[in-house]
CSV table of C-alpha atoms in Angstrom, one decimal:
chain,number,residue,atom,x,y,z
F,1,PHE,CA,13.2,29.2,58.6
F,2,GLY,CA,13.5,25.4,58.5
F,3,LEU,CA,16.9,25.6,56.9
F,4,ALA,CA,18.1,28.1,59.6
F,5,LEU,CA,16.9,25.7,62.3
F,6,LEU,CA,18.6,22.8,60.6
F,7,ALA,CA,21.9,24.7,60.3
F,8,LEU,CA,21.7,25.8,64.0
F,9,GLY,CA,20.9,22.3,65.1
F,10,GLN,CA,23.8,20.9,63.0
F,11,ALA,CA,26.2,23.3,64.6
F,12,LEU,CA,25.1,22.4,68.1
F,13,PHE,CA,25.1,18.7,67.3
F,14,ALA,CA,28.6,18.8,65.9
F,15,ALA,CA,29.9,20.7,68.9
F,16,LEU,CA,28.2,18.6,71.5
F,17,ALA,CA,28.0,15.2,70.0
F,18,GLY,CA,30.7,15.0,67.4
F,19,PRO,CA,30.9,15.2,63.6
F,20,ILE,CA,29.8,11.6,62.9
F,21,ALA,CA,26.6,12.0,64.9
F,22,ALA,CA,25.9,15.4,63.3
F,23,GLY,CA,26.5,14.0,59.8
F,24,LEU,CA,24.1,11.1,60.5
F,25,ALA,CA,21.4,13.5,61.8
F,26,LEU,CA,21.9,15.7,58.7
F,27,ALA,CA,21.6,12.6,56.5
F,28,GLY,CA,18.3,11.7,58.2
F,29,ALA,CA,16.9,15.1,57.7
F,30,ALA,CA,17.9,15.1,54.0
F,31,TRP,CA,16.4,11.7,53.5
F,32,TYR,CA,13.1,12.7,55.2
F,33,VAL,CA,12.7,15.9,53.3
F,34,LEU,CA,14.2,15.1,49.8
F,35,VAL,CA,13.7,11.4,49.4
F,36,TYR,CA,10.5,10.7,51.4
F,37,THR,CA,8.5,13.9,51.4
F,38,LEU,CA,9.3,15.5,48.1
F,39,TRP,CA,10.0,12.4,45.9
F,40,LEU,CA,8.3,9.3,47.3
F,41,LYS,CA,5.3,10.5,49.2
F,42,PRO,CA,3.4,12.1,46.3
F,43,ARG,CA,4.3,9.3,43.8
F,44,THR,CA,3.9,5.8,45.3
F,45,PRO,CA,1.8,4.0,48.0
F,46,TRP,CA,5.1,2.3,49.0
F,47,ASN,CA,6.5,5.7,50.0
F,48,ILE,CA,6.9,4.9,53.7
F,49,VAL,CA,8.8,1.6,53.1
F,50,LEU,CA,11.8,3.4,51.7
F,51,GLY,CA,11.0,6.8,53.3
F,52,GLY,CA,10.9,5.2,56.7
F,53,ALA,CA,14.7,4.8,56.6
F,54,ALA,CA,14.7,8.4,57.8
F,55,GLY,CA,13.7,7.1,61.2
F,56,SER,CA,16.8,4.9,61.3
F,57,PHE,CA,19.2,7.8,61.2
F,58,PRO,CA,18.4,9.1,64.7
F,59,THR,CA,19.2,5.7,66.1
F,60,LEU,CA,22.6,5.7,64.5
F,61,ALA,CA,23.2,9.4,65.4
F,62,GLY,CA,22.3,8.7,69.0
F,63,TRP,CA,24.6,5.7,69.2
F,64,ALA,CA,27.4,7.6,67.6
F,65,ALA,CA,26.9,10.5,70.1
F,66,ALA,CA,27.1,8.1,73.0
F,67,THR,CA,30.1,6.1,71.8
F,68,GLY,CA,32.3,8.8,70.3
F,69,GLY,CA,31.3,7.9,66.7
F,70,ARG,CA,31.6,4.1,66.8
F,71,LEU,CA,28.7,2.3,65.2
F,72,SER,CA,28.6,-1.3,66.3
F,73,PRO,CA,26.5,-4.1,64.8
F,74,THR,CA,24.0,-3.5,67.6
F,75,ALA,CA,23.5,0.0,66.4
F,76,TRP,CA,22.8,-1.1,62.9
F,77,ALA,CA,20.4,-3.8,64.2
F,78,LEU,CA,18.4,-1.3,66.1
F,79,ALA,CA,18.3,1.0,63.1
F,80,LEU,CA,17.0,-1.9,61.1
F,81,VAL,CA,14.3,-2.4,63.8
F,82,VAL,CA,13.1,1.2,63.3
F,83,PHE,CA,13.2,0.7,59.5
F,84,LEU,CA,11.0,-2.4,59.6
F,85,TRP,CA,8.7,-1.0,62.3
F,86,THR,CA,7.9,2.2,60.4
F,87,PRO,CA,5.5,0.8,57.8
F,88,ALA,CA,3.1,-0.8,60.3
F,89,HIS,CA,3.3,2.3,62.5
F,90,PHE,CA,2.6,4.7,59.8
F,91,TRP,CA,0.1,2.7,57.9
F,92,ALA,CA,-1.9,2.4,61.1
F,93,LEU,CA,-2.1,6.2,61.2
F,94,ALA,CA,-2.8,6.4,57.5
F,95,THR,CA,-5.7,4.0,57.9
F,96,VAL,CA,-7.3,6.3,60.5
F,97,THR,CA,-6.7,9.3,58.2
F,98,ALA,CA,-7.2,7.6,54.9
F,99,ARG,CA,-10.0,9.9,53.8
F,100,ASP,CA,-7.8,12.9,54.3
F,101,TYR,CA,-5.0,11.3,52.2
F,102,ARG,CA,-7.5,10.6,49.4
F,103,ARG,CA,-8.8,14.1,49.4
F,104,ALA,CA,-5.2,15.5,49.4
F,105,GLY,CA,-4.2,13.1,46.6
F,106,VAL,CA,-1.4,11.5,48.6
F,107,PRO,CA,-1.2,7.8,47.7
F,108,MET,CA,-0.7,6.3,51.2
F,109,LEU,CA,-1.3,2.5,51.0
F,110,PRO,CA,-4.5,2.4,53.1
F,111,ALA,CA,-5.9,5.2,51.1
F,112,VAL,CA,-5.4,3.5,47.7
F,113,ALA,CA,-5.5,-0.2,48.5
F,114,GLY,CA,-7.9,-0.2,51.5
F,115,ALA,CA,-7.6,-1.1,55.1
F,116,GLY,CA,-7.6,-4.9,54.6
F,117,PRO,CA,-4.6,-5.1,52.3
F,118,ALA,CA,-2.7,-2.6,54.3
F,119,ALA,CA,-3.5,-4.5,57.5
F,120,ALA,CA,-2.0,-7.7,56.0
F,121,ARG,CA,1.2,-5.9,55.2
F,122,MET,CA,1.3,-4.3,58.6
F,123,LEU,CA,1.2,-7.7,60.2
F,124,ARG,CA,4.1,-9.0,58.0
F,125,TYR,CA,6.2,-5.9,58.9
F,126,ALA,CA,5.5,-6.4,62.6
F,127,VAL,CA,6.7,-10.0,62.4
F,128,LEU,CA,9.9,-8.9,60.6
F,129,THR,CA,10.3,-6.2,63.2
F,130,LEU,CA,10.2,-8.8,66.0
F,131,ALA,CA,12.7,-11.0,64.2
F,132,ALA,CA,15.1,-8.1,63.6
F,133,SER,CA,14.9,-7.0,67.2
F,134,LEU,CA,16.3,-10.4,68.3
F,135,ALA,CA,19.5,-9.9,66.3
F,136,PRO,CA,21.6,-8.2,69.0
F,137,LEU,CA,21.0,-11.2,71.2
F,138,ALA,CA,22.8,-13.5,68.7
F,139,TRP,CA,26.2,-11.8,69.2
F,140,GLY,CA,25.7,-10.5,72.8
F,141,GLY,CA,25.3,-6.9,71.9
F,142,LEU,CA,22.4,-6.7,74.4
F,143,GLY,CA,21.4,-9.0,77.2
F,144,LEU,CA,18.5,-10.3,79.3
F,145,VAL,CA,16.8,-7.0,80.0
F,146,TYR,CA,16.6,-6.2,76.3
F,147,ALA,CA,15.7,-9.8,75.5
F,148,GLY,CA,12.6,-9.7,77.7
F,149,ALA,CA,11.4,-6.4,76.3
F,150,ALA,CA,12.1,-7.4,72.7
F,151,ILE,CA,10.3,-10.7,73.0
F,152,GLY,CA,7.4,-9.5,75.2
F,153,ALA,CA,6.8,-6.1,73.6
F,154,GLY,CA,7.4,-7.6,70.1
F,155,ALA,CA,4.8,-10.3,70.6
F,156,TRP,CA,2.4,-7.8,71.9
F,157,PHE,CA,2.9,-5.5,68.9
F,158,VAL,CA,2.4,-8.5,66.5
F,159,ALA,CA,-0.8,-9.5,68.4
F,160,TRP,CA,-2.2,-6.0,67.9
F,161,CYS,CA,-1.4,-6.1,64.2
F,162,ALA,CA,-3.0,-9.6,64.0
F,163,ARG,CA,-6.1,-8.3,65.7
F,164,HIS,CA,-6.3,-5.4,63.2
F,165,ARG,CA,-5.8,-7.9,60.3
F,166,ARG,CA,-8.8,-9.8,61.5
F,167,SER,CA,-11.0,-6.6,61.8
F,168,PRO,CA,-9.4,-3.9,59.7
F,169,GLY,CA,-10.7,-0.4,60.4
F,170,PRO,CA,-9.9,2.9,62.0
F,171,ARG,CA,-10.6,1.7,65.6
F,172,THR,CA,-8.2,-1.2,65.5
F,173,ALA,CA,-5.7,0.8,63.4
F,174,GLY,CA,-5.7,3.5,66.1
F,175,ALA,CA,-4.9,0.9,68.7
F,176,VAL,CA,-2.0,-0.4,66.5
F,177,PHE,CA,-0.7,3.1,66.2
F,178,ARG,CA,-0.7,3.6,69.9
F,179,ALA,CA,0.8,0.1,70.5
F,180,SER,CA,3.5,0.7,68.0
F,181,GLY,CA,4.7,3.8,69.9
F,182,THR,CA,4.7,1.9,73.2
F,183,TYR,CA,6.6,-1.0,71.6
F,184,LEU,CA,9.4,1.2,70.3
F,185,LEU,CA,9.7,3.1,73.6
F,186,ALA,CA,9.8,-0.3,75.5
F,187,ILE,CA,12.6,-1.9,73.5
F,188,PHE,CA,14.8,1.3,73.3
F,189,ALA,CA,14.3,2.0,77.0
F,190,ALA,CA,15.3,-1.7,77.7
F,191,ALA,CA,18.3,-1.3,75.4
F,192,VAL,CA,19.5,1.8,77.4
F,193,ILE,CA,18.9,0.0,80.7
F,194,ASP,CA,20.7,-3.1,79.5
F,195,ARG,CA,23.7,-1.2,78.3
F,196,SER,CA,23.9,0.8,81.5
F,197,LEU,CA,24.0,-2.4,83.6
F,198,ARG,CA,27.2,-3.6,81.8
């Protein structure tokens, strides 16, 4: 059933968005299923670090669909933002559900190392995410609207991770998880608005 849906989706994507966008979407699906889910997830607590690359492919696919297949440095920078954002985002959720991961034998970092060590790493990734989000400003790929969102929402995301680092537990992890989703929505919405104003 899943393969049938994937094939249908690929056909629609290729017809409506072009072969490059469709290929990138397919690569993302393959990475998520084969690399992250089947290979990394059951074997290492660092699974989401590399597995999170699956989330970068939709960024590239969407950019390719909107530009006729041209991937600019800004597209790659935004994909890097998603890649670096994913560990903090997912480790927050895994902190809330750590007991379930332990019972299932899935070695997510908070389940095997504890909430404290995971929180320290979440904060580091949040800082890296903020830094990467500023890259498009260096070459003018995005402007002031995006800059305001990247700096403001990025600092807010880092602040939530810092708060969780000071008091690691399911409650603060849940707050980080919600903040991470809001952060990503804010900077990508700002990127769309910024590009539309040019």
